[in-house]
């Protein structure tokens, strides 16, 4: 084995990483091992202007510390070290790597990725926040905009840029966008509400004054609110087109975007990892988007013995996505992503089996095989099919069931997050976990909004504890579909067994559009006048619970 030692140094250690990567011997097993310590990393000495094709990012060119491309049989062992990043950058980017292990280190950033404050005044004229500027660097300008400083960069509400306004206590309003100092903006794309204000500094924070005709929000004094001004700027560990990646004993304390992301990758193992707020720092969120995100993956995704808490968006998201046919000529199909947020990546490769659905009925109409796929200059993709397939037409939607990962989520703790959101048709095993103060473990294909697929084919949720769930109006476990109720693409083989529900609203289990459902051995305390279990449009149901409050 080729062992590369990195000795602890004071000051910026970025150059030592590039030096270590240059000592990797192709064809051999390589170990990069750190002397235990706190390592500081800045832009100087790291890879700059790395082009990353990822639709979740607001911009594609990034500063990257560990730029790992086409590497095999590599282990990076932090030996219990802390990696402290002095500015916004990608800590790890893995492209076309196989059999790579990252272990035993902490990722943290010197600057906060959001701003939060305490409500000290709120009435029909506006609201005022007390902000600790030693932790959250923000200011206002003469035009009423808010400016957030993070590392070398500043983010402004100028330019009609909305900033997400949320409550630090999960499950409580608001969840809106705020336009500070903006006079006009396109609000049609916003997924939630918004308000119009002008901002001015106070000795202890910022006062927001409502503009005429703005919606008025009234907040309890003492509430903690936060602003998310860069939800999709960064990913801490990003894997693309990789195989056999293992993450072990890693803690992530801050993320200006998502924590761990894998796209088009196979066999990912995550063990003893944490995405959490750093103890004692007083921040309300760990990442400013999802904690973990997997798209178009295959093989087995295994997450065990880990903890995800206080992510701004979902703790976990695993799915594929739909594309839409633009035109058909014989065996040639031109298509594009149904949602621009998926970027420029080509989701299909030669040999993939694709399910085609009719956009009107949302029924399955064909299964086709990709023979050749190539991008076009206009952003569409041309695909040759192996077989003649009459009946395909513009507007049809396609999903790739070839890339459907099996998923194991076991012995984990999840707390203070919106959802675990899963729309994937591999084998799903979620067992022996503790979920506390979350909205829902949510299974839905989201056909018409985020264009995520697909229907659940084989799910076992077994021996999990749900404490104070759900935090809002949903059910603690939700299995449903965004397709029409008459669609022939349905959830199947749903088993919800021996879970324990304590606290929460009493809404425990909701299953819709599913065939072959078993609900058995769960224990819960149902709230008065609340249906603990809801079953709708289901067939072959075996529900052995000790309650008659079942809606069919």
mmCIF file of C-alpha atoms in Angstrom, residues 53-194:
data_model
loop_
_atom_site.group_PDB
_atom_site.id
_atom_site.type_symbol
_atom_site.label_atom_id
_atom_site.label_comp_id
_atom_site.label_asym_id
_atom_site.label_seq_id
_atom_site.Cartn_x
_atom_site.Cartn_y
_atom_site.Cartn_z
ATOM 1 C CA UNK A 53 -22.407 19.848 -13.648
ATOM 2 C CA UNK A 54 -25.014 19.744 -10.913
ATOM 3 C CA UNK A 55 -28.516 21.128 -11.308
ATOM 4 C CA UNK A 56 -28.905 21.749 -7.559
ATOM 5 C CA UNK A 57 -26.245 24.492 -7.619
ATOM 6 C CA UNK A 58 -26.896 28.136 -8.406
ATOM 7 C CA UNK A 59 -23.507 28.352 -10.153
ATOM 8 C CA UNK A 60 -21.322 25.599 -11.609
ATOM 9 C CA UNK A 61 -17.741 26.817 -11.080
ATOM 10 C CA UNK A 62 -16.426 26.095 -7.603
ATOM 11 C CA UNK A 63 -13.362 26.145 -5.403
ATOM 12 C CA UNK A 64 -12.645 22.519 -4.457
ATOM 13 C CA UNK A 65 -10.221 21.179 -1.853
ATOM 14 C CA UNK A 66 -10.302 17.428 -2.489
ATOM 15 C CA UNK A 67 -10.909 17.179 -6.246
ATOM 16 C CA UNK A 68 -10.925 13.404 -6.710
ATOM 17 C CA UNK A 69 -11.365 12.384 -10.335
ATOM 18 C CA UNK A 70 -11.073 8.871 -11.797
ATOM 19 C CA UNK A 71 -9.382 7.490 -8.687
ATOM 20 C CA UNK A 72 -9.586 3.886 -7.494
ATOM 21 C CA UNK A 73 -8.687 2.151 -4.216
ATOM 22 C CA UNK A 74 -8.108 5.294 -2.164
ATOM 23 C CA UNK A 75 -8.661 5.878 1.561
ATOM 24 C CA UNK A 76 -8.530 9.327 3.179
ATOM 25 C CA UNK A 77 -8.271 8.942 6.968
ATOM 26 C CA UNK A 78 -8.612 12.150 8.977
ATOM 27 C CA UNK A 79 -7.557 10.351 12.176
ATOM 28 C CA UNK A 80 -10.081 12.380 14.194
ATOM 29 C CA UNK A 81 -9.037 15.734 12.711
ATOM 30 C CA UNK A 82 -11.196 18.806 12.178
ATOM 31 C CA UNK A 83 -11.243 20.347 8.708
ATOM 32 C CA UNK A 84 -12.110 24.039 9.080
ATOM 33 C CA UNK A 85 -12.909 25.912 5.869
ATOM 34 C CA UNK A 86 -12.274 29.651 6.001
ATOM 35 C CA UNK A 87 -14.447 30.457 2.984
ATOM 36 C CA UNK A 88 -17.180 28.915 0.858
ATOM 37 C CA UNK A 89 -15.869 25.950 -1.097
ATOM 38 C CA UNK A 90 -16.474 22.298 -1.919
ATOM 39 C CA UNK A 91 -14.633 20.172 0.627
ATOM 40 C CA UNK A 92 -14.934 16.935 -1.424
ATOM 41 C CA UNK A 93 -15.850 16.372 -5.073
ATOM 42 C CA UNK A 94 -15.650 12.788 -6.373
ATOM 43 C CA UNK A 95 -16.072 12.205 -10.101
ATOM 44 C CA UNK A 96 -15.879 8.717 -11.677
ATOM 45 C CA UNK A 97 -14.186 7.252 -8.614
ATOM 46 C CA UNK A 98 -14.476 3.681 -7.337
ATOM 47 C CA UNK A 99 -13.639 1.972 -4.053
ATOM 48 C CA UNK A 100 -12.926 5.224 -2.186
ATOM 49 C CA UNK A 101 -13.266 5.585 1.603
ATOM 50 C CA UNK A 102 -13.471 8.886 3.493
ATOM 51 C CA UNK A 103 -13.354 8.542 7.285
ATOM 52 C CA UNK A 104 -12.678 9.998 10.712
ATOM 53 C CA UNK A 105 -12.910 13.778 10.308
ATOM 54 C CA UNK A 106 -15.156 16.776 10.924
ATOM 55 C CA UNK A 107 -16.211 19.390 8.363
ATOM 56 C CA UNK A 108 -16.909 22.891 9.625
ATOM 57 C CA UNK A 109 -16.879 26.413 8.194
ATOM 58 C CA UNK A 110 -15.569 29.578 9.823
ATOM 59 C CA UNK A 111 -18.578 31.586 8.609
ATOM 60 C CA UNK A 112 -22.241 30.911 9.209
ATOM 61 C CA UNK A 113 -24.303 29.876 6.198
ATOM 62 C CA UNK A 114 -27.463 31.638 7.387
ATOM 63 C CA UNK A 115 -28.516 34.457 9.707
ATOM 64 C CA UNK A 116 -30.877 34.163 12.649
ATOM 65 C CA UNK A 117 -32.316 36.532 15.220
ATOM 66 C CA UNK A 118 -34.833 36.864 18.037
ATOM 67 C CA UNK A 119 -38.126 38.715 17.549
ATOM 68 C CA UNK A 120 -38.148 41.744 19.879
ATOM 69 C CA UNK A 121 -41.056 43.598 18.228
ATOM 70 C CA UNK A 122 -43.849 42.704 15.803
ATOM 71 C CA UNK A 123 -46.952 44.618 14.732
ATOM 72 C CA UNK A 124 -48.806 45.647 11.597
ATOM 73 C CA UNK A 125 -45.994 47.998 10.588
ATOM 74 C CA UNK A 126 -43.256 45.367 10.622
ATOM 75 C CA UNK A 127 -41.014 43.331 12.887
ATOM 76 C CA UNK A 128 -37.617 43.718 14.513
ATOM 77 C CA UNK A 129 -34.950 41.095 15.149
ATOM 78 C CA UNK A 130 -32.097 41.108 17.630
ATOM 79 C CA UNK A 131 -29.089 39.576 15.889
ATOM 80 C CA UNK A 132 -25.745 38.455 17.323
ATOM 81 C CA UNK A 133 -23.430 40.025 14.751
ATOM 82 C CA UNK A 134 -20.389 38.269 16.170
ATOM 83 C CA UNK A 135 -21.917 35.060 14.813
ATOM 84 C CA UNK A 136 -24.116 36.330 11.966
ATOM 85 C CA UNK A 137 -22.609 39.041 9.772
ATOM 86 C CA UNK A 138 -25.341 41.133 8.173
ATOM 87 C CA UNK A 139 -26.106 44.797 7.480
ATOM 88 C CA UNK A 140 -28.439 47.019 5.454
ATOM 89 C CA UNK A 141 -27.901 49.706 2.849
ATOM 90 C CA UNK A 142 -29.611 53.034 2.171
ATOM 91 C CA UNK A 143 -32.092 51.424 -0.259
ATOM 92 C CA UNK A 144 -33.475 49.057 2.363
ATOM 93 C CA UNK A 145 -31.693 45.927 1.169
ATOM 94 C CA UNK A 146 -30.160 43.363 3.494
ATOM 95 C CA UNK A 147 -26.545 42.343 2.874
ATOM 96 C CA UNK A 148 -25.149 39.102 4.304
ATOM 97 C CA UNK A 149 -21.391 38.576 4.494
ATOM 98 C CA UNK A 150 -19.935 35.068 4.304
ATOM 99 C CA UNK A 151 -16.193 34.704 3.818
ATOM 100 C CA UNK A 152 -15.082 36.856 0.906
ATOM 101 C CA UNK A 153 -18.601 36.934 -0.536
ATOM 102 C CA UNK A 154 -21.597 39.115 0.129
ATOM 103 C CA UNK A 155 -25.208 38.268 -0.674
ATOM 104 C CA UNK A 156 -27.755 41.026 -1.123
ATOM 105 C CA UNK A 157 -31.531 41.181 -1.395
ATOM 106 C CA UNK A 158 -30.942 43.721 -4.169
ATOM 107 C CA UNK A 159 -31.788 42.572 -7.668
ATOM 108 C CA UNK A 160 -35.204 41.314 -6.623
ATOM 109 C CA UNK A 161 -33.615 38.286 -4.955
ATOM 110 C CA UNK A 162 -35.932 36.586 -2.425
ATOM 111 C CA UNK A 163 -34.487 35.349 0.860
ATOM 112 C CA UNK A 164 -36.111 32.461 2.653
ATOM 113 C CA UNK A 165 -37.567 33.457 6.027
ATOM 114 C CA UNK A 166 -38.192 30.605 8.442
ATOM 115 C CA UNK A 167 -38.805 29.785 12.086
ATOM 116 C CA UNK A 168 -35.988 28.180 14.027
ATOM 117 C CA UNK A 169 -38.538 25.940 15.748
ATOM 118 C CA UNK A 170 -39.426 23.167 13.275
ATOM 119 C CA UNK A 171 -43.060 22.893 12.272
ATOM 120 C CA UNK A 172 -43.974 26.493 13.081
ATOM 121 C CA UNK A 173 -44.574 29.381 10.658
ATOM 122 C CA UNK A 174 -43.236 31.259 8.835
ATOM 123 C CA UNK A 175 -41.923 29.469 5.772
ATOM 124 C CA UNK A 176 -41.989 32.392 3.380
ATOM 125 C CA UNK A 177 -39.754 34.519 1.212
ATOM 126 C CA UNK A 178 -38.930 38.102 2.055
ATOM 127 C CA UNK A 179 -38.120 40.794 -0.497
ATOM 128 C CA UNK A 180 -36.162 43.499 1.331
ATOM 129 C CA UNK A 181 -35.732 46.743 -0.582
ATOM 130 C CA UNK A 182 -37.044 45.215 -3.812
ATOM 131 C CA UNK A 183 -39.664 47.046 -5.832
ATOM 132 C CA UNK A 184 -40.755 44.335 -8.237
ATOM 133 C CA UNK A 185 -39.989 40.692 -8.838
ATOM 134 C CA UNK A 186 -41.323 37.567 -10.466
ATOM 135 C CA UNK A 187 -43.004 35.610 -7.687
ATOM 136 C CA UNK A 188 -44.644 32.960 -9.873
ATOM 137 C CA UNK A 189 -41.896 30.392 -9.249
ATOM 138 C CA UNK A 190 -41.947 30.626 -5.451
ATOM 139 C CA UNK A 191 -43.212 27.456 -3.730
ATOM 140 C CA UNK A 192 -44.570 29.348 -0.711
ATOM 141 C CA UNK A 193 -45.713 32.800 0.439
ATOM 142 C CA UNK A 194 -43.770 36.055 0.392
#
